[in-house]
Short mmCIF file of C-alpha atoms in Angstrom, two decimals:
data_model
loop_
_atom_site.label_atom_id
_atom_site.label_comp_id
_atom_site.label_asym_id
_atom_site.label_seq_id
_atom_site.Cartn_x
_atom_site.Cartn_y
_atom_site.Cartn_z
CA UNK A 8 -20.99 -69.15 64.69
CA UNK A 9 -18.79 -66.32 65.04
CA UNK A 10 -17.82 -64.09 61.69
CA UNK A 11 -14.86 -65.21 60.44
CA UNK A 12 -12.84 -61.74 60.46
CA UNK A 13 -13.38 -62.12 64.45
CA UNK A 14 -11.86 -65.92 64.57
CA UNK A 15 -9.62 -65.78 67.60
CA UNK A 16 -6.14 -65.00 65.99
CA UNK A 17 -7.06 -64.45 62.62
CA UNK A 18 -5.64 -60.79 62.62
CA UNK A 19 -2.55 -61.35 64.21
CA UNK A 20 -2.10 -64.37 61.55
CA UNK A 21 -3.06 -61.99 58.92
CA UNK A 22 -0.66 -58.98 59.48
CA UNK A 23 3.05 -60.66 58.88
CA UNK A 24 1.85 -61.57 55.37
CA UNK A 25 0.45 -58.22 55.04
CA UNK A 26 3.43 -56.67 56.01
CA UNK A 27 5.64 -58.68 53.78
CA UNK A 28 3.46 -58.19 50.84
CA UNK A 29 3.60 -54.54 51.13
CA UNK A 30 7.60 -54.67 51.25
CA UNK A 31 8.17 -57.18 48.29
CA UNK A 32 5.21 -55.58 46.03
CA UNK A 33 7.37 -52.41 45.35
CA UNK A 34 4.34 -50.18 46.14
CA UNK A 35 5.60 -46.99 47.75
CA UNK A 36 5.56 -46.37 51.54
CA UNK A 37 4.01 -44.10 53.20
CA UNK A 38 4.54 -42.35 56.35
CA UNK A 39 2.53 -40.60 58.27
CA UNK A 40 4.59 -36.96 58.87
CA UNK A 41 3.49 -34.08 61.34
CA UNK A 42 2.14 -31.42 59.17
CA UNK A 43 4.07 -28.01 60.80
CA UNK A 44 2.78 -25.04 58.89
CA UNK A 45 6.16 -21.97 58.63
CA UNK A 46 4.38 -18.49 57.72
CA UNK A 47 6.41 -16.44 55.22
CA UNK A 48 8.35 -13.20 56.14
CA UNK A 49 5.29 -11.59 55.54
CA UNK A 50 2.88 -12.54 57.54
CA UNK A 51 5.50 -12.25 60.14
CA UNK A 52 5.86 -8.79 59.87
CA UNK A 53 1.89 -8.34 59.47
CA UNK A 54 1.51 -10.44 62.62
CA UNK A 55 4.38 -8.17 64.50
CA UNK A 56 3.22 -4.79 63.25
CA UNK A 57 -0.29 -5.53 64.62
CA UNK A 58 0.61 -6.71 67.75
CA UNK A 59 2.96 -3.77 68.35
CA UNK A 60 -0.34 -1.59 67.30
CA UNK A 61 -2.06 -3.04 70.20
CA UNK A 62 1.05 -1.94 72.53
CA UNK A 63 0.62 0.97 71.72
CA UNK A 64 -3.19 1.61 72.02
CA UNK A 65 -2.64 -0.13 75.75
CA UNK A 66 0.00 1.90 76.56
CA UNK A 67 -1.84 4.80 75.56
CA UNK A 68 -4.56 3.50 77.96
CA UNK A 69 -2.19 3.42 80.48
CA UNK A 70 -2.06 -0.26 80.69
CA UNK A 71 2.01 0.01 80.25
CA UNK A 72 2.64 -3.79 81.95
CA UNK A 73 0.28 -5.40 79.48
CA UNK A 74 2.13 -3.10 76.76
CA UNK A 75 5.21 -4.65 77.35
CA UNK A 76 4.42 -8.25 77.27
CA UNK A 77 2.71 -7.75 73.94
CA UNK A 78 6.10 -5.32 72.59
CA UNK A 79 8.01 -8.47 73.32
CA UNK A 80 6.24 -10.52 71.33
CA UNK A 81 6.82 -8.02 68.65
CA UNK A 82 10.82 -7.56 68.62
CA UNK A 83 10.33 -11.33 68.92
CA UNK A 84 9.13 -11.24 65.38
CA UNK A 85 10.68 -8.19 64.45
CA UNK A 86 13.98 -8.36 66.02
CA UNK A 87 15.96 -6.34 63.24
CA UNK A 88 12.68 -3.43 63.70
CA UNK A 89 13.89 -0.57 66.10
CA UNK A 90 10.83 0.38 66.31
CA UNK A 91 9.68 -2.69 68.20
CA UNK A 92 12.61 -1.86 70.74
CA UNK A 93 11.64 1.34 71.05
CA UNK A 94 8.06 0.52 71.84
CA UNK A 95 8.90 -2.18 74.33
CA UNK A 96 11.78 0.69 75.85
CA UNK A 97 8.89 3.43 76.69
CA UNK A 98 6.27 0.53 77.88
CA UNK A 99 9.17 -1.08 80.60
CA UNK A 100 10.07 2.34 81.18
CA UNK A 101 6.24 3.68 82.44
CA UNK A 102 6.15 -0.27 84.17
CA UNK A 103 9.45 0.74 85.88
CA UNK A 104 10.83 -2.02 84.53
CA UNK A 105 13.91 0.37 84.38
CA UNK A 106 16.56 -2.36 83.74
CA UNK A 107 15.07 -4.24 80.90
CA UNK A 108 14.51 -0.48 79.25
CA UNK A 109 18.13 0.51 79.50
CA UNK A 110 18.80 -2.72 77.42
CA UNK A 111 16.21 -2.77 75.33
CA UNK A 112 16.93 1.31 74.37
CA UNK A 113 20.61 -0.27 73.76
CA UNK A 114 19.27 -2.67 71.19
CA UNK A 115 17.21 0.25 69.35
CA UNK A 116 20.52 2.59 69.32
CA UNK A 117 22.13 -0.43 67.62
CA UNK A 118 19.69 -0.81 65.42
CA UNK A 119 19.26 2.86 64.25
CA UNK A 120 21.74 5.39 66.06
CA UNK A 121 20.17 8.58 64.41
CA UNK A 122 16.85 7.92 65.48
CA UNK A 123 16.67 11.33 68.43
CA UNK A 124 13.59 9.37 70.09
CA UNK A 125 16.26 6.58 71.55
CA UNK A 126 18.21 9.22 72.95
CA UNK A 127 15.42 11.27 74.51
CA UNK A 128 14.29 7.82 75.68
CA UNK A 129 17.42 6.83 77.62
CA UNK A 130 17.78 10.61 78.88
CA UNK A 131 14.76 10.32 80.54
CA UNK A 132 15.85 6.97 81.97
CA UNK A 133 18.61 8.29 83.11
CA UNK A 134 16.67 10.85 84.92
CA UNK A 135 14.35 8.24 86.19
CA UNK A 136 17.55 6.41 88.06
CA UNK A 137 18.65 10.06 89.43
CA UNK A 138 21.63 10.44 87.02
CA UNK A 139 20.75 14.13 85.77
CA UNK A 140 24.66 14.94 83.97
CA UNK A 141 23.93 11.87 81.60
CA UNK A 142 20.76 12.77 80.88
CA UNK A 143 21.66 16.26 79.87
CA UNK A 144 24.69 14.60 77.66
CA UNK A 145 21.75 12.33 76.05
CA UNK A 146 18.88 15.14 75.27
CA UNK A 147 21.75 17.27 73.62
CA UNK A 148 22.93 14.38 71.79
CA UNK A 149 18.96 13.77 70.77
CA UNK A 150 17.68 17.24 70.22
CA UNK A 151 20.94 18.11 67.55
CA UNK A 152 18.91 15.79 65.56
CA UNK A 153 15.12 17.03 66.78
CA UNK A 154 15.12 20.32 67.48
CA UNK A 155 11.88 20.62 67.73
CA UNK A 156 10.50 18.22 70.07
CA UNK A 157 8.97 19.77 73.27
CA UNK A 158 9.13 16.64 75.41
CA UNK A 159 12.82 16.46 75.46
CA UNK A 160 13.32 20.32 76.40
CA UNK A 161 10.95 19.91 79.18
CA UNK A 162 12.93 16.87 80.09
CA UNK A 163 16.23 18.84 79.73
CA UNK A 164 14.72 21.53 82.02
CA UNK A 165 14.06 19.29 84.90
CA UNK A 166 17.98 17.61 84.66
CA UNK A 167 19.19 21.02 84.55
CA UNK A 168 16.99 21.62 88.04
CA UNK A 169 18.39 19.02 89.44
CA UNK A 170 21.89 20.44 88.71
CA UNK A 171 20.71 23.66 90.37
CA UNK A 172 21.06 25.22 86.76
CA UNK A 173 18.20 27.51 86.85
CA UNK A 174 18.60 29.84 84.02
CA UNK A 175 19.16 27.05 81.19
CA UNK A 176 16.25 25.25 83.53
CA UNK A 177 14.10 28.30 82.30
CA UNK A 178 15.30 28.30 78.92
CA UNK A 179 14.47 24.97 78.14
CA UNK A 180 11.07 24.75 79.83
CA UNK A 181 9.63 27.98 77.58
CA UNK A 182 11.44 26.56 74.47
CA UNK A 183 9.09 23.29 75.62
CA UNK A 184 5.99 25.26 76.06
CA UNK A 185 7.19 27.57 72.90
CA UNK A 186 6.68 24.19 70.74
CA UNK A 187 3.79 22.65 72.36
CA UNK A 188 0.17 24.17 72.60
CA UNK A 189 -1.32 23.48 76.19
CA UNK A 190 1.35 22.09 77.50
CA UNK A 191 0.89 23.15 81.23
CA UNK A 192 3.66 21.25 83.03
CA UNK A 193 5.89 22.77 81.01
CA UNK A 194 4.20 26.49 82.34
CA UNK A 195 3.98 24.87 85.60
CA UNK A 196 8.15 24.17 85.95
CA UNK A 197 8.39 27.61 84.67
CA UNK A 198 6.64 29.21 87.79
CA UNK A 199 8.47 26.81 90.00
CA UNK A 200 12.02 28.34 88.69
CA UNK A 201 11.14 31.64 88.64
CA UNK A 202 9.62 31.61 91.97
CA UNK A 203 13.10 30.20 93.20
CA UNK A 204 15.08 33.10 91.61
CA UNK A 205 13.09 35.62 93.22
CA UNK A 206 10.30 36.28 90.96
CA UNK A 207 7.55 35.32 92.44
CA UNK A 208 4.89 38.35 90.36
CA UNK A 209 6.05 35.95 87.51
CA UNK A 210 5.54 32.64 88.67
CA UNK A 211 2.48 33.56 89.85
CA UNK A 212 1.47 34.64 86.40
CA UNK A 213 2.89 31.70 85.18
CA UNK A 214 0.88 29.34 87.83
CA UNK A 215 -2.41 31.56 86.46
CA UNK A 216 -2.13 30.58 83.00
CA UNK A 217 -1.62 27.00 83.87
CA UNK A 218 -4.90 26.74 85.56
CA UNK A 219 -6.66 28.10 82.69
CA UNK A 220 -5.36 25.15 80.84
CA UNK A 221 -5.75 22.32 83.38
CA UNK A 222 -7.91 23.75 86.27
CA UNK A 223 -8.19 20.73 88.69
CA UNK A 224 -3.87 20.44 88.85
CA UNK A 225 -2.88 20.12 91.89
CA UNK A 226 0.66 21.20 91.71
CA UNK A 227 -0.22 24.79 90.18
CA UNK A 228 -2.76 25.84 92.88
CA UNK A 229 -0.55 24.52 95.46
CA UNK A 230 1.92 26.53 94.70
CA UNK A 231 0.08 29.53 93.28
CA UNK A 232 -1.68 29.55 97.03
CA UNK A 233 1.85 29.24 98.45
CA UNK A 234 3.13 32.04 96.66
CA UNK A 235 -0.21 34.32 96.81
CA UNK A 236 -0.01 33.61 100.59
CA UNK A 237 3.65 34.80 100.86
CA UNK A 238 2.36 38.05 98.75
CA UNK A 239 0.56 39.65 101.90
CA UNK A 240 -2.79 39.37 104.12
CA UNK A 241 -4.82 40.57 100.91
CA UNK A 242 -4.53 37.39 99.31
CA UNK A 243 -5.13 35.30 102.37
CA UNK A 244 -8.81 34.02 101.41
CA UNK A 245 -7.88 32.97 98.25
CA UNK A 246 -5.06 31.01 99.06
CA UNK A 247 -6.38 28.82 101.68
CA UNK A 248 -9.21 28.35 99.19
CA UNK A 249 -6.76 27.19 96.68
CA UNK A 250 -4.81 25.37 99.41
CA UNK A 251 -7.82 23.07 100.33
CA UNK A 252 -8.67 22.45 96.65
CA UNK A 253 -5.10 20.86 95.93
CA UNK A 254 -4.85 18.95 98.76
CA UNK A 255 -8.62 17.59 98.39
CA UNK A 256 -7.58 16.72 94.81
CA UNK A 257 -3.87 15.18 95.43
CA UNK A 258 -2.90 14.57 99.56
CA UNK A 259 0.42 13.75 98.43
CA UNK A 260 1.08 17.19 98.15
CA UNK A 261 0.76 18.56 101.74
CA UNK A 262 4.11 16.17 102.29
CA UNK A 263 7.22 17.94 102.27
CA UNK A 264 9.16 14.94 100.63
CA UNK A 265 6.36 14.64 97.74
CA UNK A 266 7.31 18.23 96.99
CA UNK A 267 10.81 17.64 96.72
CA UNK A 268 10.75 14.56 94.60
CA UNK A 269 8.20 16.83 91.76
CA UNK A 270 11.47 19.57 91.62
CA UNK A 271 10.03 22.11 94.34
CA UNK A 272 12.92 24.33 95.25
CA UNK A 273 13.64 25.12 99.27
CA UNK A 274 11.83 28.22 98.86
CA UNK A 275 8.73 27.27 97.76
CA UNK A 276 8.82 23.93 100.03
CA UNK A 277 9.48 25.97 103.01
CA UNK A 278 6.96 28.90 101.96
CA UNK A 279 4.15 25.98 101.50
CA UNK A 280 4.88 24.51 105.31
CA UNK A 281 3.85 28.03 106.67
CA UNK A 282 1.23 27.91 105.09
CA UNK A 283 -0.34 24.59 105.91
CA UNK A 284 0.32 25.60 109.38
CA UNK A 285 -2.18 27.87 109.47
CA UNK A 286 -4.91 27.03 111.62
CA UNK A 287 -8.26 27.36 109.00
CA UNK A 288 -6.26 24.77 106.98
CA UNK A 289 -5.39 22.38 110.06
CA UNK A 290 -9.12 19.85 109.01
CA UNK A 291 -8.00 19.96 105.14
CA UNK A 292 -4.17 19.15 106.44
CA UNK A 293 -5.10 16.30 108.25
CA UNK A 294 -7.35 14.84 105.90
CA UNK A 295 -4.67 14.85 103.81
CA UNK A 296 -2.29 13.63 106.08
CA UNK A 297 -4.52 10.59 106.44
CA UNK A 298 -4.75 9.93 102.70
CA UNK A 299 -1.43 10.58 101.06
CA UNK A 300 0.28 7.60 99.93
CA UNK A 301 3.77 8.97 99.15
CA UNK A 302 5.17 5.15 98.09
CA UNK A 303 2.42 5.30 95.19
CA UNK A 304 2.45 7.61 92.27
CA UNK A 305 0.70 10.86 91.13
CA UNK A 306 -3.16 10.74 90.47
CA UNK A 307 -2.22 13.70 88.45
CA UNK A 308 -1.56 13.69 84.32
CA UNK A 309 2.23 13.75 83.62
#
């Protein structure tokens, strides 16, 4: 015999009464809610501040796409944080994710208009999308309130090349290199300027110095063996043995175009053609030729 809580129909006799005894006995009911757990301010802003931590280590790593999916999660969180807009700014902006940056470097000026890194950020944007009279408008407006920051003078030097202003071009790139220990591209820009005004013993000198700092840059011995090549027949040896070591180290550089686009003036573009037309350098020319990739960026340090 079967038990008798498996009777056929027992259960489905049983439940109505169950029901009805549960509604009529006054006993409470109870429903079964989904449990949704809301973390307090705090542990938003712990959650936000470490995940903008880890932007920034990856964009220091040079991992700037990564960067910025992780700074949006932050000014997700943190949406009233400027800092968070910053961040996410500088990680679109190395991504060139140029349009997103421009608004997110909006939403950080709202936030906190006296903070000078927003406007050195958005003057270098607006030297990224070739606008060089706004971005000398926004690293004056910055730098009245830094006057000491080396990265936005060494910015400010490069818009004013681009406006073919090459004595505040000079100024600003030794102010730069005035504030900052080391820093060689500022020395580099130098040389490039002065060897365009005529003073090519200085740029030289200039050029010198640099490689004592960074000796595998391409861009300095380039254009040091450009200019020691344009010096006379006494310096020949050396610069094709300079010549061969930039090119070996960045083949972007033997293009004319590549030279232009890093802020070489028509004298030193033109001075560098002669000399890769000489015939000991025609093998290290044409390897280079064959492995420039002008679309692509830099192998170089900014």
């Amino acid at each position: 015999m079967a038990p008798r809580w498996s009777r056929p129909g027992l259960k489905n006799a049983l439940l109505p009464a169950a029901l009805g005894l549960l509604l009529t006995s006054g006993l409470p009911a109870r429903a079964l809610v989904p449990y949704t757990y809301v973390p307090q301010r705090q542990e938003l802003e712990a959650a936000g501040l470490g995940i903008a931590q880890a932007a920034a280590r990856l964009l220091r790593l040079g991992q700037a796409s990564d960067a910025a999916r992780l700074a949006a999660l932050t000014v997700q969180l943190l949406p009233e944080d400027p800092r968070g807009w910053v961040l996410l700014a500088e990680a679109q902006l190395r991504s060139n994710q140029l349009e997103q940056a421009g608004i997110s470097l909006a939403k950080a000026k709202q936030l906190d208009p006296r903070n000078p890194g927003i406007w050195f950020a958005e003057g270098s944007l607006a030297l990224r999308a070739g606008k060089p009279n706004d971005a000398l408008g926004l690293l004056e407006q910055g730098l009245k309130l830094d006057k000491r920051n080396a990265g936005a003078y060494f910015d400010l030097g490069n818009a004013n090349i681009l406006l073919g202003q090459s004595g505040p071009a000079l100024a600003a790139f030794e102010r730069a290199s005035s504030l900052r220990k080391g820093f060689w591209e500022a020395l580099n820009n130098q040389g490039l300027v002065l060897f365009e005004q005529g003073n090519p013993k200085e740029a030289i000198r200039r050029w010198r110095e640099v490689l004592t700092i960074k000796p595998d840059a391409a861009e300095p011995t380039l254009a040091l063996a450009a200019s020691l090549f344009a010096s006379g027949p006494a310096d020949r040896s050396e610069a094709l043995a300079l010549a061969g070591k930039a090119l070996d180290n960045e083949p972007n550089y033997v293009l004319e175009s590549y030279q232009k686009e890093q802020l070489w003036g028509p004298k030193l573009r033109s001075t560098t053609q002669d000399l890769l037309k000489l015939a000991e350098l025609k093998p290290v020319v044409d390897r280079a030729l064959a492995n420039a990739s002008p679309e692509g960026e830099s192998s170089e340090e900014e």
